[in-house]
Each structure stands twice: as C-alpha cells, then as structure tokens.
PDB file of C-alpha atoms in Angstrom:
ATOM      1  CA  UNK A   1       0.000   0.000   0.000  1.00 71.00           C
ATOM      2  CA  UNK A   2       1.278   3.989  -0.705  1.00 85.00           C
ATOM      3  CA  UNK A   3       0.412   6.171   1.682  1.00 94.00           C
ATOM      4  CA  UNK A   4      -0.380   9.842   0.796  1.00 96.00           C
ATOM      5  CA  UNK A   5       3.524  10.804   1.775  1.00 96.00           C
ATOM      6  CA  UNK A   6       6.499   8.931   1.287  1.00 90.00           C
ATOM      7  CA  UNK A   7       6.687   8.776   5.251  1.00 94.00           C
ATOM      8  CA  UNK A   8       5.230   8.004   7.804  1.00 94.00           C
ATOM      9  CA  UNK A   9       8.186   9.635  10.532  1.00 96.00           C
ATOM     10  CA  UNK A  10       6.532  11.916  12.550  1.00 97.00           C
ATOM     11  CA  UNK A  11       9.170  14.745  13.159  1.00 97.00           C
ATOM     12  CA  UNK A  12       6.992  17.637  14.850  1.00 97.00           C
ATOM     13  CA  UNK A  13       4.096  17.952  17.947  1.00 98.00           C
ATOM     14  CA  UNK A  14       3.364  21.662  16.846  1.00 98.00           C
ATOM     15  CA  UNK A  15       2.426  24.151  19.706  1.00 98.00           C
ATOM     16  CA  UNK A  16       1.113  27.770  19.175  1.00 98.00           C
ATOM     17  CA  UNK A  17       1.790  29.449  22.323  1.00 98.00           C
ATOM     18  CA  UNK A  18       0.938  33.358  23.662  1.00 98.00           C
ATOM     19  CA  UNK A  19       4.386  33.392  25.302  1.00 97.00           C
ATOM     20  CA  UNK A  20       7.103  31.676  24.331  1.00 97.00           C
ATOM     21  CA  UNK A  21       9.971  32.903  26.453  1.00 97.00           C
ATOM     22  CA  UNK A  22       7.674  31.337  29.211  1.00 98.00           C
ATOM     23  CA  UNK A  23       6.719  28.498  28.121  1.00 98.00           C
ATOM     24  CA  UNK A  24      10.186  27.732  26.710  1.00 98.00           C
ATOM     25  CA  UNK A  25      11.537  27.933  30.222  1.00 98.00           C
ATOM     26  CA  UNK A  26       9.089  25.726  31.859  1.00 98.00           C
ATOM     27  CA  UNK A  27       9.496  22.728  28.826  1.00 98.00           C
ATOM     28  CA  UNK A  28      13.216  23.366  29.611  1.00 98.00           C
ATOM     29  CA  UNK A  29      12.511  23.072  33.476  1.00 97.00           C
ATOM     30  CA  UNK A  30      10.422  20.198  33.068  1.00 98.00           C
ATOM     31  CA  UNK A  31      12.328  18.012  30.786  1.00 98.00           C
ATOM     32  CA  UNK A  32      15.789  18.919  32.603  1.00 97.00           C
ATOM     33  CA  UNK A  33      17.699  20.614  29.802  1.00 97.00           C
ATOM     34  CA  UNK A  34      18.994  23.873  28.615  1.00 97.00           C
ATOM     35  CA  UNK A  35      16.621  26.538  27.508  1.00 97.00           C
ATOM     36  CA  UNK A  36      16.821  26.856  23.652  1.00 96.00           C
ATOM     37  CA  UNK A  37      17.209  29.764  22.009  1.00 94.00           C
ATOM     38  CA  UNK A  38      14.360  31.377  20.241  1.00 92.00           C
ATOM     39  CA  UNK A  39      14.193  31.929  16.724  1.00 88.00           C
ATOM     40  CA  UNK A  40      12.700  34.910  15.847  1.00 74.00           C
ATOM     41  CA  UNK A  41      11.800  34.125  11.884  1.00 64.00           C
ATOM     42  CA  UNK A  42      14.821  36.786  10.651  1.00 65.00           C
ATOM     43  CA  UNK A  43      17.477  36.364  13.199  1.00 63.00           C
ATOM     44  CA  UNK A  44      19.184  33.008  13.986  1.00 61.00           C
ATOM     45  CA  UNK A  45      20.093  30.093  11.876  1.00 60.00           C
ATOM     46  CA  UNK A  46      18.805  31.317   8.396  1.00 58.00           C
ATOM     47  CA  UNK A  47      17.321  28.062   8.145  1.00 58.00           C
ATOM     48  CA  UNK A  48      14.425  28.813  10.025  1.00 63.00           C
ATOM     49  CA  UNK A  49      13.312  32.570   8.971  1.00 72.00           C
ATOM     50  CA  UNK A  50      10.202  31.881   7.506  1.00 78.00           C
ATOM     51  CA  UNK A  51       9.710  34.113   3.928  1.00 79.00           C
ATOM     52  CA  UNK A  52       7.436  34.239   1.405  1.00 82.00           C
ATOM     53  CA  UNK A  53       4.296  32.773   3.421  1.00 90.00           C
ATOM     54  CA  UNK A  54       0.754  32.548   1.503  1.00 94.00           C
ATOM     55  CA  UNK A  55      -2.084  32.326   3.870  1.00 95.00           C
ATOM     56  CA  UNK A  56      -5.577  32.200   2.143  1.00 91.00           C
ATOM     57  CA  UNK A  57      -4.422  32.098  -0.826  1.00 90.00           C
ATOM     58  CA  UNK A  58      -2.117  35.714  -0.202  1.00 93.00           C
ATOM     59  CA  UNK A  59       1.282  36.254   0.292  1.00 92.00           C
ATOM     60  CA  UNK A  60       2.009  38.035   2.689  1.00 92.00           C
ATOM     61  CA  UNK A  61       5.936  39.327   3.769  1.00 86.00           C
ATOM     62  CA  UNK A  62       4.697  40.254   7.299  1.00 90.00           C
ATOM     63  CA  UNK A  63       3.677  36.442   8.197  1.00 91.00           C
ATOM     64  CA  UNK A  64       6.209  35.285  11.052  1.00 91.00           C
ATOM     65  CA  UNK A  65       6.768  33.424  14.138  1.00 93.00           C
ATOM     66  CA  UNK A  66       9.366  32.739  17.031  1.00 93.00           C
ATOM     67  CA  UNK A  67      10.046  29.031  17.118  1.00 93.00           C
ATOM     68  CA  UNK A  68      11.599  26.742  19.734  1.00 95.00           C
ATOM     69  CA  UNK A  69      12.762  23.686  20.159  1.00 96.00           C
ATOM     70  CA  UNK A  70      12.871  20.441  22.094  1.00 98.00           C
ATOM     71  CA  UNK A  71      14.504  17.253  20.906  1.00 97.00           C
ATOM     72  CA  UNK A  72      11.892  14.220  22.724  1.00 97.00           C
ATOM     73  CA  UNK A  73      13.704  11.460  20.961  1.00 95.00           C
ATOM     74  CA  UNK A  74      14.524   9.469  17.677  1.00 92.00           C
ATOM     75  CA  UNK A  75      13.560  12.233  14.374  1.00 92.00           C
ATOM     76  CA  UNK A  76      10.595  14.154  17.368  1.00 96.00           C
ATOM     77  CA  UNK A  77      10.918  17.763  18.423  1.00 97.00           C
ATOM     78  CA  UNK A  78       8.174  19.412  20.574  1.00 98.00           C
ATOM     79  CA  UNK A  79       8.109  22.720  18.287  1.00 97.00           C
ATOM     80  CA  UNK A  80       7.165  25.878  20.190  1.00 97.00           C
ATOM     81  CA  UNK A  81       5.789  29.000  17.929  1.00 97.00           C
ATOM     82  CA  UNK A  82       4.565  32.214  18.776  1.00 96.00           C
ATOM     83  CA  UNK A  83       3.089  34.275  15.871  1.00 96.00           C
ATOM     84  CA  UNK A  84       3.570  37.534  15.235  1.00 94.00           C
ATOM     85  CA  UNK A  85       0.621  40.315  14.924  1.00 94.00           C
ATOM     86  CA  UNK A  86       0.066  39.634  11.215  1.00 94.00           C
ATOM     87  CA  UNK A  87      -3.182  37.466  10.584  1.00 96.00           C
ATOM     88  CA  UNK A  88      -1.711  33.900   9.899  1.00 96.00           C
ATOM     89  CA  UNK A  89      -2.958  30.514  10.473  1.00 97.00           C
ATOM     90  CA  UNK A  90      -1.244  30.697  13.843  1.00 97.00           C
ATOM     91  CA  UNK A  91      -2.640  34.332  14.839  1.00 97.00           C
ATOM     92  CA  UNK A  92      -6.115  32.979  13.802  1.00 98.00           C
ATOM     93  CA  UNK A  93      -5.579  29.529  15.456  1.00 97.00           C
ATOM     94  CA  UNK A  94      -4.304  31.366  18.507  1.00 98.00           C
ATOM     95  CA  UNK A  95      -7.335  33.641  18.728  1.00 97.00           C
ATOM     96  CA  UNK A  96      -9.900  31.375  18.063  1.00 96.00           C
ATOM     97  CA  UNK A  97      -8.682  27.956  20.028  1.00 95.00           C
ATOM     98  CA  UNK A  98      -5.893  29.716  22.897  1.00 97.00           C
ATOM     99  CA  UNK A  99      -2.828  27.904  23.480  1.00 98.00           C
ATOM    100  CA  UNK A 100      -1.848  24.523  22.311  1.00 98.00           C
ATOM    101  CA  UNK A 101      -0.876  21.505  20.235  1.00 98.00           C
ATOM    102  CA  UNK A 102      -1.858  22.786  16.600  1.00 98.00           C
ATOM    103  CA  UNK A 103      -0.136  20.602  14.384  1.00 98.00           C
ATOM    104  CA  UNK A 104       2.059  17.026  13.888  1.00 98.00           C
ATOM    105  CA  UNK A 105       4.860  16.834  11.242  1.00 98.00           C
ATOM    106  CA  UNK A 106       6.183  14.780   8.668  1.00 97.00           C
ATOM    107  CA  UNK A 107       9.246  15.776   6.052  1.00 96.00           C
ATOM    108  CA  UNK A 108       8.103  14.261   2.534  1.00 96.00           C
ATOM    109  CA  UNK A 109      10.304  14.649  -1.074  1.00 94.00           C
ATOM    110  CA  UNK A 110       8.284  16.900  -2.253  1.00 94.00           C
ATOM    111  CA  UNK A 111       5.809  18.907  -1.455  1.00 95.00           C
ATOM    112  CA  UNK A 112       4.564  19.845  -4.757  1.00 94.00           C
ATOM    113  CA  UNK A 113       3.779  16.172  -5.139  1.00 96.00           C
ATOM    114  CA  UNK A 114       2.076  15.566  -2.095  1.00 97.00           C
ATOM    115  CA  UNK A 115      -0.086  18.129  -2.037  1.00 97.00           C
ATOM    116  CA  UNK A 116      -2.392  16.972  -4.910  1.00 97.00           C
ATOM    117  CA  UNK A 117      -3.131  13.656  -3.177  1.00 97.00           C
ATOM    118  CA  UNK A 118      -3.630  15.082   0.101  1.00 98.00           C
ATOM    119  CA  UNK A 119      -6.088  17.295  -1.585  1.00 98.00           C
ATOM    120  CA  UNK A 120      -7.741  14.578  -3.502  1.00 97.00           C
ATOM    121  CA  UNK A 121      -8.096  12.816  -0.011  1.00 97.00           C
ATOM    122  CA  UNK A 122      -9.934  15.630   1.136  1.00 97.00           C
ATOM    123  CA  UNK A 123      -7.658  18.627   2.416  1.00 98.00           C
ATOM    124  CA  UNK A 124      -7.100  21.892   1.908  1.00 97.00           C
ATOM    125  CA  UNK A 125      -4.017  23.672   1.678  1.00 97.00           C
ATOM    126  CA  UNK A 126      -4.237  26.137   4.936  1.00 97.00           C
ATOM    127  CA  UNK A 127      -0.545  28.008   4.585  1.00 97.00           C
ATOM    128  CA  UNK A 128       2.418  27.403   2.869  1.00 95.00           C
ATOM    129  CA  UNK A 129       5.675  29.356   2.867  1.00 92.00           C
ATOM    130  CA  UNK A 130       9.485  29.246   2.527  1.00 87.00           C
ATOM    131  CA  UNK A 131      12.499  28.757   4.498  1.00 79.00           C
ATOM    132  CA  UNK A 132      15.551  31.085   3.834  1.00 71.00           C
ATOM    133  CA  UNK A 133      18.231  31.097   1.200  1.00 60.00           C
ATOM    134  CA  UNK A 134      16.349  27.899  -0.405  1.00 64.00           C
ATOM    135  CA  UNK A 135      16.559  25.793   2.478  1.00 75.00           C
ATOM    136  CA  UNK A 136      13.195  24.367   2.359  1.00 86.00           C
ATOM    137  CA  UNK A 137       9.473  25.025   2.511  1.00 92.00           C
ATOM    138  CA  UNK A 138       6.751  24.052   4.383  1.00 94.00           C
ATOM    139  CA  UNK A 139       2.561  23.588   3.733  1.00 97.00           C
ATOM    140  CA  UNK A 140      -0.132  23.448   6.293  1.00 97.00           C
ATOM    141  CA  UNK A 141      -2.920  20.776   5.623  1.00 98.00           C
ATOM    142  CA  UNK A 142      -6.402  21.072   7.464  1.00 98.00           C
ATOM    143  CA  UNK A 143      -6.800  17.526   7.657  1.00 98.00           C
ATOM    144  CA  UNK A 144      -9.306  18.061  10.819  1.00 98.00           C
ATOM    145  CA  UNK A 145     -12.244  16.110   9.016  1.00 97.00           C
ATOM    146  CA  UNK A 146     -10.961  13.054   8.701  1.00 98.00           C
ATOM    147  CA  UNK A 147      -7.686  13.137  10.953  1.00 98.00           C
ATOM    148  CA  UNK A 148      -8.390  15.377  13.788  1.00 98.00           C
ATOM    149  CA  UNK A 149      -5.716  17.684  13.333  1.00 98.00           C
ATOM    150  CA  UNK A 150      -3.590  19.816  10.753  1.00 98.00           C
ATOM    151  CA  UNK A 151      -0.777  18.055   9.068  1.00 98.00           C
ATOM    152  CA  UNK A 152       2.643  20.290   8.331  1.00 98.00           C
ATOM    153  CA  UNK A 153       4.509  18.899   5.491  1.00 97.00           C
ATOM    154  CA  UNK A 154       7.888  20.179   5.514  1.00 96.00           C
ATOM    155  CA  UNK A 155      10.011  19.739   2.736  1.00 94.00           C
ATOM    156  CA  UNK A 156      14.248  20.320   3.528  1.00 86.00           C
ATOM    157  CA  UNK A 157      16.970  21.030   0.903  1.00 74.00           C
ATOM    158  CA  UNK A 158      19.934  20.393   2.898  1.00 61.00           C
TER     159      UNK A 158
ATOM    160  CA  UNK B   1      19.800  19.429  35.476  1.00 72.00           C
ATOM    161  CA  UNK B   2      17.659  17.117  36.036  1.00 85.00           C
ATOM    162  CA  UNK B   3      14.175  16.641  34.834  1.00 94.00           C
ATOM    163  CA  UNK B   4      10.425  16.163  36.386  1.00 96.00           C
ATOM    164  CA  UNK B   5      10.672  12.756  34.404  1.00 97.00           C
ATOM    165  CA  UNK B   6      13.675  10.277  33.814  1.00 90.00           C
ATOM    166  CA  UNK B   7      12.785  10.754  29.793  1.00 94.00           C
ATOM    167  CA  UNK B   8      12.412  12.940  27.547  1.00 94.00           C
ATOM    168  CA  UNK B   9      11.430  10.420  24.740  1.00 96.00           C
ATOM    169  CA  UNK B  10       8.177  11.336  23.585  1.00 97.00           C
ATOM    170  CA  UNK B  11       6.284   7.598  22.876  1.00 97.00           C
ATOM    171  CA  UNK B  12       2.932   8.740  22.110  1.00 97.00           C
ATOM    172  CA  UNK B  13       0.446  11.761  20.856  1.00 98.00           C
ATOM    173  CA  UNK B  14      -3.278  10.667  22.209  1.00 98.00           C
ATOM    174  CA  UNK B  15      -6.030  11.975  19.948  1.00 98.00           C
ATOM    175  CA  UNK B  16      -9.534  11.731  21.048  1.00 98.00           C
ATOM    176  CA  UNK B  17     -12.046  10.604  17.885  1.00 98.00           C
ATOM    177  CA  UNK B  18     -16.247  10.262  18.172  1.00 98.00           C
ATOM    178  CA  UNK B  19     -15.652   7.046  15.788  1.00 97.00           C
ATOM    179  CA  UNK B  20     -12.575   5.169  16.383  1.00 97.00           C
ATOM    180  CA  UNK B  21     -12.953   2.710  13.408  1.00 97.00           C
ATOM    181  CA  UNK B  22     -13.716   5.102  10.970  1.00 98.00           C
ATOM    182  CA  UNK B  23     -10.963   7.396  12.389  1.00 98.00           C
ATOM    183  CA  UNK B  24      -8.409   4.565  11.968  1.00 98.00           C
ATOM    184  CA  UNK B  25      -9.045   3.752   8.341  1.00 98.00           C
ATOM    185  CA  UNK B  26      -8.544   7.461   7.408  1.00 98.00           C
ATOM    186  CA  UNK B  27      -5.212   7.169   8.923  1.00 98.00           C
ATOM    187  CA  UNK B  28      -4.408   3.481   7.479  1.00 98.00           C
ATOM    188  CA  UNK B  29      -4.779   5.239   4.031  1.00 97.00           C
ATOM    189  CA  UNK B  30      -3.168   8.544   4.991  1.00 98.00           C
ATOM    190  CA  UNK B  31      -0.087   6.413   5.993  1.00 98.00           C
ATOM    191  CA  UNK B  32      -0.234   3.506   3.573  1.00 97.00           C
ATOM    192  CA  UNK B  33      -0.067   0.745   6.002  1.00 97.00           C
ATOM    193  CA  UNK B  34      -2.703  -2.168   7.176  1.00 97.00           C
ATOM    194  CA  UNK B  35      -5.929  -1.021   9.284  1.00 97.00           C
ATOM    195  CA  UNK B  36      -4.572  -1.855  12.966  1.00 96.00           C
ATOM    196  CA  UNK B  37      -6.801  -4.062  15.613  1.00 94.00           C
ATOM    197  CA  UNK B  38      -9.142  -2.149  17.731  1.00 92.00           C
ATOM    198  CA  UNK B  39      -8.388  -2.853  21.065  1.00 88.00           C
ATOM    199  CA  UNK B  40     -11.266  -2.627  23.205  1.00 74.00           C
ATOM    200  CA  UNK B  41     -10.005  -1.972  26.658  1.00 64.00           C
ATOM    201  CA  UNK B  42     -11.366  -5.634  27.632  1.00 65.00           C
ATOM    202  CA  UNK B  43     -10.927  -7.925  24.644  1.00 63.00           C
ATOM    203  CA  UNK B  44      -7.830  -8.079  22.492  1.00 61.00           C
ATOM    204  CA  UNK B  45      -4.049  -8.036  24.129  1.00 60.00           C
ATOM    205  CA  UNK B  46      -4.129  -7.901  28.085  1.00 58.00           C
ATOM    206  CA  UNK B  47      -1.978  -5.616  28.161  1.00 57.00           C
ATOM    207  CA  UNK B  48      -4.225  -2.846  26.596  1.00 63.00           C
ATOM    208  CA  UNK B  49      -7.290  -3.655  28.999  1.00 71.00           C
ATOM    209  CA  UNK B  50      -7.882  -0.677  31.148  1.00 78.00           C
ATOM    210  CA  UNK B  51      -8.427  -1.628  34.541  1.00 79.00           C
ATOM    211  CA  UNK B  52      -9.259   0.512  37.660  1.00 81.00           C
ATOM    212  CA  UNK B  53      -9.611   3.721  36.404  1.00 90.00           C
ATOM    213  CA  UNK B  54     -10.070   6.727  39.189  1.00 94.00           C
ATOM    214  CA  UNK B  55     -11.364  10.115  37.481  1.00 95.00           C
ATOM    215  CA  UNK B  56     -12.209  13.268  39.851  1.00 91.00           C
ATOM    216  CA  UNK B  57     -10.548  11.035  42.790  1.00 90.00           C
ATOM    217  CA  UNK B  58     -13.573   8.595  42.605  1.00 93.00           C
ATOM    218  CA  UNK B  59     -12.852   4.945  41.107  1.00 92.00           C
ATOM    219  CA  UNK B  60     -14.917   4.041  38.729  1.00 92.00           C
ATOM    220  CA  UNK B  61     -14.595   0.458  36.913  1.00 86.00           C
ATOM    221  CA  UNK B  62     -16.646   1.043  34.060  1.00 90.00           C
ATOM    222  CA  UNK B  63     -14.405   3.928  32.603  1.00 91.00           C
ATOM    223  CA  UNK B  64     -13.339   2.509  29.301  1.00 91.00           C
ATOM    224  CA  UNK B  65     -12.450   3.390  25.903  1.00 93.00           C
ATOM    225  CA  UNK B  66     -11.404   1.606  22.645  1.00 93.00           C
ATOM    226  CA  UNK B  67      -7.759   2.047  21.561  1.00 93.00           C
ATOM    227  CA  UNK B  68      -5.578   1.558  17.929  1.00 95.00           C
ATOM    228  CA  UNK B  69      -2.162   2.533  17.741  1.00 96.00           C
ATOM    229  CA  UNK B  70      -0.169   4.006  14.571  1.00 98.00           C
ATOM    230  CA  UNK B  71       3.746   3.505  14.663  1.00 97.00           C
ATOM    231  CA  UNK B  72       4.981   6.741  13.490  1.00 97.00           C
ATOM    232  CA  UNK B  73       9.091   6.549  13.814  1.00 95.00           C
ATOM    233  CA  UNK B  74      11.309   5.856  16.349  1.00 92.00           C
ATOM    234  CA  UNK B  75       9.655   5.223  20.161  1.00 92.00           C
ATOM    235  CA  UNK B  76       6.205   7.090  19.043  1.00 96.00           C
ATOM    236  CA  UNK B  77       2.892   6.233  17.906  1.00 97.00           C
ATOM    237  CA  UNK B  78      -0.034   7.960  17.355  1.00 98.00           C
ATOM    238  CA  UNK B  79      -2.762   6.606  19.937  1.00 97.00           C
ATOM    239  CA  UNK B  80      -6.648   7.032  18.724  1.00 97.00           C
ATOM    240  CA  UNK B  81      -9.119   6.657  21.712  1.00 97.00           C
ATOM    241  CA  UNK B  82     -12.814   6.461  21.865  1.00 96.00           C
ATOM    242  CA  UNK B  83     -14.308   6.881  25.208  1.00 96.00           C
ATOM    243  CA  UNK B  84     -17.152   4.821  26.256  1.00 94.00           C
ATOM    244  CA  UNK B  85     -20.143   6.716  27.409  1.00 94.00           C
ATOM    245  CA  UNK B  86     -19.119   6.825  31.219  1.00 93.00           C
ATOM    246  CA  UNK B  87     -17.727  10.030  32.263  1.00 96.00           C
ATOM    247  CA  UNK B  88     -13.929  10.171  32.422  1.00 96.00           C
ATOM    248  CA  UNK B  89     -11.499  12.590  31.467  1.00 97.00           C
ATOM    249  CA  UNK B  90     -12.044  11.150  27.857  1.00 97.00           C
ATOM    250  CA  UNK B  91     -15.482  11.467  27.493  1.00 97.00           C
ATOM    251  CA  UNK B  92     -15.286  15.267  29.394  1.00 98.00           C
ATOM    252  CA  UNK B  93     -12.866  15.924  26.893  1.00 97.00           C
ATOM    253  CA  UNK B  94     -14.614  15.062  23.746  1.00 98.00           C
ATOM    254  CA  UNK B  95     -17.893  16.862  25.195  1.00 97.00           C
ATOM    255  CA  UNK B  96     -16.102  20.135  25.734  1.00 96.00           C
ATOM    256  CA  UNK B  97     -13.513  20.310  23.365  1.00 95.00           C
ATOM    257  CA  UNK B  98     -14.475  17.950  19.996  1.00 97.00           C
ATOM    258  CA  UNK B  99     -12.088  15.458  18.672  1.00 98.00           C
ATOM    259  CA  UNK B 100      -8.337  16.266  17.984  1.00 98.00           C
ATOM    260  CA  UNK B 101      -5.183  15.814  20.103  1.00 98.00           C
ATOM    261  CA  UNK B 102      -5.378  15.711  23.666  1.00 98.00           C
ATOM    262  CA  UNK B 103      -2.227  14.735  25.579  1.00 98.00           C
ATOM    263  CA  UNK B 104       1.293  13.782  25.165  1.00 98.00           C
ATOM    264  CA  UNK B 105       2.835  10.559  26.495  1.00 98.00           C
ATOM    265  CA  UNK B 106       6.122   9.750  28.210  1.00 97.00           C
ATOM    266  CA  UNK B 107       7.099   6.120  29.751  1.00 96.00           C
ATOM    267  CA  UNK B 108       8.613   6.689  33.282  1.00 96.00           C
ATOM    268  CA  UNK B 109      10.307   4.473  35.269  1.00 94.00           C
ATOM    269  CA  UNK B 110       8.020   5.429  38.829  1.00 94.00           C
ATOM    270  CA  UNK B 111       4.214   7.023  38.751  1.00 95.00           C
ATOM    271  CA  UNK B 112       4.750   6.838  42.835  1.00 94.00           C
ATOM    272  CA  UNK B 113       7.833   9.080  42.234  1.00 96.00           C
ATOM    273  CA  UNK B 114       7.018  11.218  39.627  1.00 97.00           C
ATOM    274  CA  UNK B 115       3.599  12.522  40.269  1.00 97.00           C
ATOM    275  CA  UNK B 116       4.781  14.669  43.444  1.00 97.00           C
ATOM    276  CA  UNK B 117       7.341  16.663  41.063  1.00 97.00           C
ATOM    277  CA  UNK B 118       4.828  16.937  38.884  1.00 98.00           C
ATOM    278  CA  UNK B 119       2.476  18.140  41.893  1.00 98.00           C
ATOM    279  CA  UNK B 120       5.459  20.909  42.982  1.00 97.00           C
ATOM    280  CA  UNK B 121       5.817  22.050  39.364  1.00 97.00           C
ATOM    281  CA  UNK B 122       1.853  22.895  39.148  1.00 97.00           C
ATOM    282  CA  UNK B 123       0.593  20.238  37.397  1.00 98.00           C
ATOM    283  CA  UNK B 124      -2.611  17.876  39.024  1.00 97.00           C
ATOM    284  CA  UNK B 125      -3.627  14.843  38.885  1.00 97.00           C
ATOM    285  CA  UNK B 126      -6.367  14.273  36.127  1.00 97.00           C
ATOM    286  CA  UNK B 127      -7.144  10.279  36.194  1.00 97.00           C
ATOM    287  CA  UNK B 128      -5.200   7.749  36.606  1.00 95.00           C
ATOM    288  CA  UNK B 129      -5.279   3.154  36.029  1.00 92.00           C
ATOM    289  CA  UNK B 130      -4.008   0.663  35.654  1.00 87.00           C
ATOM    290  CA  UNK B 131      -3.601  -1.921  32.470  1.00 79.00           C
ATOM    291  CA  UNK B 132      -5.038  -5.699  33.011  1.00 71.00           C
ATOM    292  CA  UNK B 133      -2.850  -8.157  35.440  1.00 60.00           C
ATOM    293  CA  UNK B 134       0.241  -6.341  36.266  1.00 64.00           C
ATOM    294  CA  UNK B 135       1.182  -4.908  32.780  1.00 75.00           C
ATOM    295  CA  UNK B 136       1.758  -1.333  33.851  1.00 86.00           C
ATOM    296  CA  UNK B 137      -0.072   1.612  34.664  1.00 92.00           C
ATOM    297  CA  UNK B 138      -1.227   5.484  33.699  1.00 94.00           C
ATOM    298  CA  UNK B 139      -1.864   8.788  35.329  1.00 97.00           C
ATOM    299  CA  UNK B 140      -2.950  12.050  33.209  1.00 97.00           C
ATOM    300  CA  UNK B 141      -1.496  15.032  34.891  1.00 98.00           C
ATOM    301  CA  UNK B 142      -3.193  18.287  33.830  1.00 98.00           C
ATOM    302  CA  UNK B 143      -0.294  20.852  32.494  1.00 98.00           C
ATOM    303  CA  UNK B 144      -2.000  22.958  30.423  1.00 98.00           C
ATOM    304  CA  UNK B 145      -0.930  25.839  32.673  1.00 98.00           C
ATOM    305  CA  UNK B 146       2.746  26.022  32.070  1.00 98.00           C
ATOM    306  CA  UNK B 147       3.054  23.359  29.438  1.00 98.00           C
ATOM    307  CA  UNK B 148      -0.482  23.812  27.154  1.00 98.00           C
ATOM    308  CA  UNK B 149      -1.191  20.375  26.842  1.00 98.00           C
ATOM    309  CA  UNK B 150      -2.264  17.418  29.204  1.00 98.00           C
ATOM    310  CA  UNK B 151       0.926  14.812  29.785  1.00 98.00           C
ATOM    311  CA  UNK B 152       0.492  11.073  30.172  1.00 98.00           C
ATOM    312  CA  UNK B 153       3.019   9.461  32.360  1.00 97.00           C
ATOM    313  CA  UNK B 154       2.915   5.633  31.272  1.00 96.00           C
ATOM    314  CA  UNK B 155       4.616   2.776  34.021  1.00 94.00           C
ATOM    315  CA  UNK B 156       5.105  -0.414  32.297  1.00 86.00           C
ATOM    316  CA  UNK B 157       5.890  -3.496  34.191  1.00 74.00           C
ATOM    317  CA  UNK B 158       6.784  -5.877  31.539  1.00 61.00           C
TER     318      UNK B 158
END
C-alpha cells in the first residue's frame, strides 16, 4: 500500500503558544535541559526565517513566528511557535482555540507532489511558505475532518 | 539538570475521535499501512485492557475506551481513543472540546515518584489506572498551565 507521503516519521508535535519565552523555560525546566534559544523568523540560523508565506491564498511578507525547540527522541521535536501580529494561520488559530498543540509533522520529497493527493483525499491547503536562502518550505494541511488535526509537510533542501 | 521525568522520549500523541474505526481507516490510508486491531479496553491483548480507572478522585470500573495505535518513527505512535459513554477525562474531553489531540505521552520508570514533582511544578492529577494483570499503569497530569497540553506518564511493568 502507498500512503499519501512517502513517510510516515513523525518529526513535529506543533504548539502555538501566547508566550514563548515562558513556556520555553518551563518545557526546559520540566524536561531537565537547557533553555533553547528562540528563533525569531529573521534572526538566527537562516534556516528557520520563515519568507514568502501565503495564507488564504495571499502572500504576505509580514507572516512570522518565534520558534523553539525540544529534541523528545529518535527524528521528534516538541516545536514551540509564537506568531507575530500579522493574521496567519497561527494568529487565527491562537485567537480562536488559545494555546496549544496545533499541528504534527512529517518531512516528505516533495511537497509539490504531495499536495495533490492530500487534496484529492480531502484537504485543503491552509498556509504554505518558505524557508531562507532555499533551504526548504513548508505547507499546512487542514486535515481536521478526517484526521483530527492539521498536518505540516515540511520539505528540507539540505 | 535534572528533569520532572527520567525521559524525555516522547512515545505517544493521544487523539480523542467520536468514531474510532472510521478514524483509523482514514489514517491506514493517509499512511499507507494495514488497518490496525481495535483494542477494546477488555478484549484483544491484556496488556491494553484498562483496569481501575479513578477520574475526579472517585474509582470508577466502568471507565473505558477503545484504543488503535499508529507507529509513526522511532519510540512514538499515534494513539486514537474512543471513550465509552461513562464520564472520564475522555469522554469530558470530547464533550467540551471535539475530537483532535489531547495529551502527550512519556514512559517513566516510577508514577509513585514522579507525580509529586509533577504536583510541585503545578501540574494535578487528572485520572489515573491501571492496564489488566500487572502490565503497567497510567496517570494524566493536567499541564496545560505552564506546558499547554495534558501529559500522560505511562509505568510499564513488563
């Protein structure tokens, strides 16, 4: 049997949070480790400034996030991410559900690919948007109907 | 430093679902792999029978729900539950919130000892059990506060 990806690794628990200097301090506290540093979408590791987002169907520059990190074993990271101001699928998510697990994760060849059957198995494309300097891109999935939750497919170039 | 837990190994994310068997053949195709067993909390592997159950601080032995398990990489699996009708932090869950992802799950090597640093980090006690003839145990501690999600510690004796 194919599945809709060429994976089935999960490699993200996705959290939208109000505060993440907070809340990055009490994963740190409780899982005995080192508090990460934040990524703040255009400072950091260039990998992870998040450009060129499309949300509803617009691009818009403005869409951003601070991200953290937790490795919890084998490919998994808890994922921490705080959204800016700008409306986004985690602004909106954030001010319609509050705080918490938004999204799981899974890295596929190629998004382009995927995103056709996941749409002919009955999502919608949510947000999608780059990571710097061609490092990858990423696409939100509301897969809610039929899985419960929104699937991030993340697609890496180094 | 030293954590609440002696892990950090994530093992499962615990979504709650109205309809467990159509649920699990969404993800079967999603993933590309066989439709797994539904275990029933009283037929099927002993180890999965849920036994003992004490929700609100009040033992109740019909608190139940029907389980399948995805293996999604490494230590973790994505864990479908559908409550039974009796009211348990399952069933309050899916009445309040709708179906999606509830909790987080982490094997520990003591409940005993790990619930009081949970306790003195702000978490309580949600429910707790046991699984059938000495195969292990559960508690649900409530963390939304500092943590935004509820985290299942898992003992397991064998």
């Amino acid at each position: 049997m194919e599945g809709l990806m060429n994976t089935r690794v999960m490699v993200q628990v996705g959290f939208i949070v109000q505060d993440i200097e907070k809340t990055k301090r009490k994963f740190a506290e409780f899982f005995g480790v080192e508090v990460p540093e934040t990524l703040n979408g255009t400072e950091g590791p260039a990998k992870f400034h998040i450009t060129q987002s499309t949300y509803k169907g617009k691009q818009n520059p403005e869409i951003n996030a601070k991200l953290a990190f937790f490795d919890v074993g084998g490919a998994m990271a808890i994922e921490l991410i705080e959204p800016n101001e700008v409306p986004s699928l985690w602004r909106d998510w954030l001010n319609e559900h509050g705080e918490g697990i938004q999204h799981i994760a899974f890295v596929v060849d190629s998004i382009e690919q995927t995103i056709p059957r996941c749409k002919a198995f009955g999502m919608e494309v949510l947000q999608t948007g780059n990571f710097a300097a061609g490092d990858g891109r990423y696409a939100y999935m509301d897969a809610t109907k039929d899985l419960k939750t929104i699937i991030e497919l993340l697609e890496r170039w180094q």
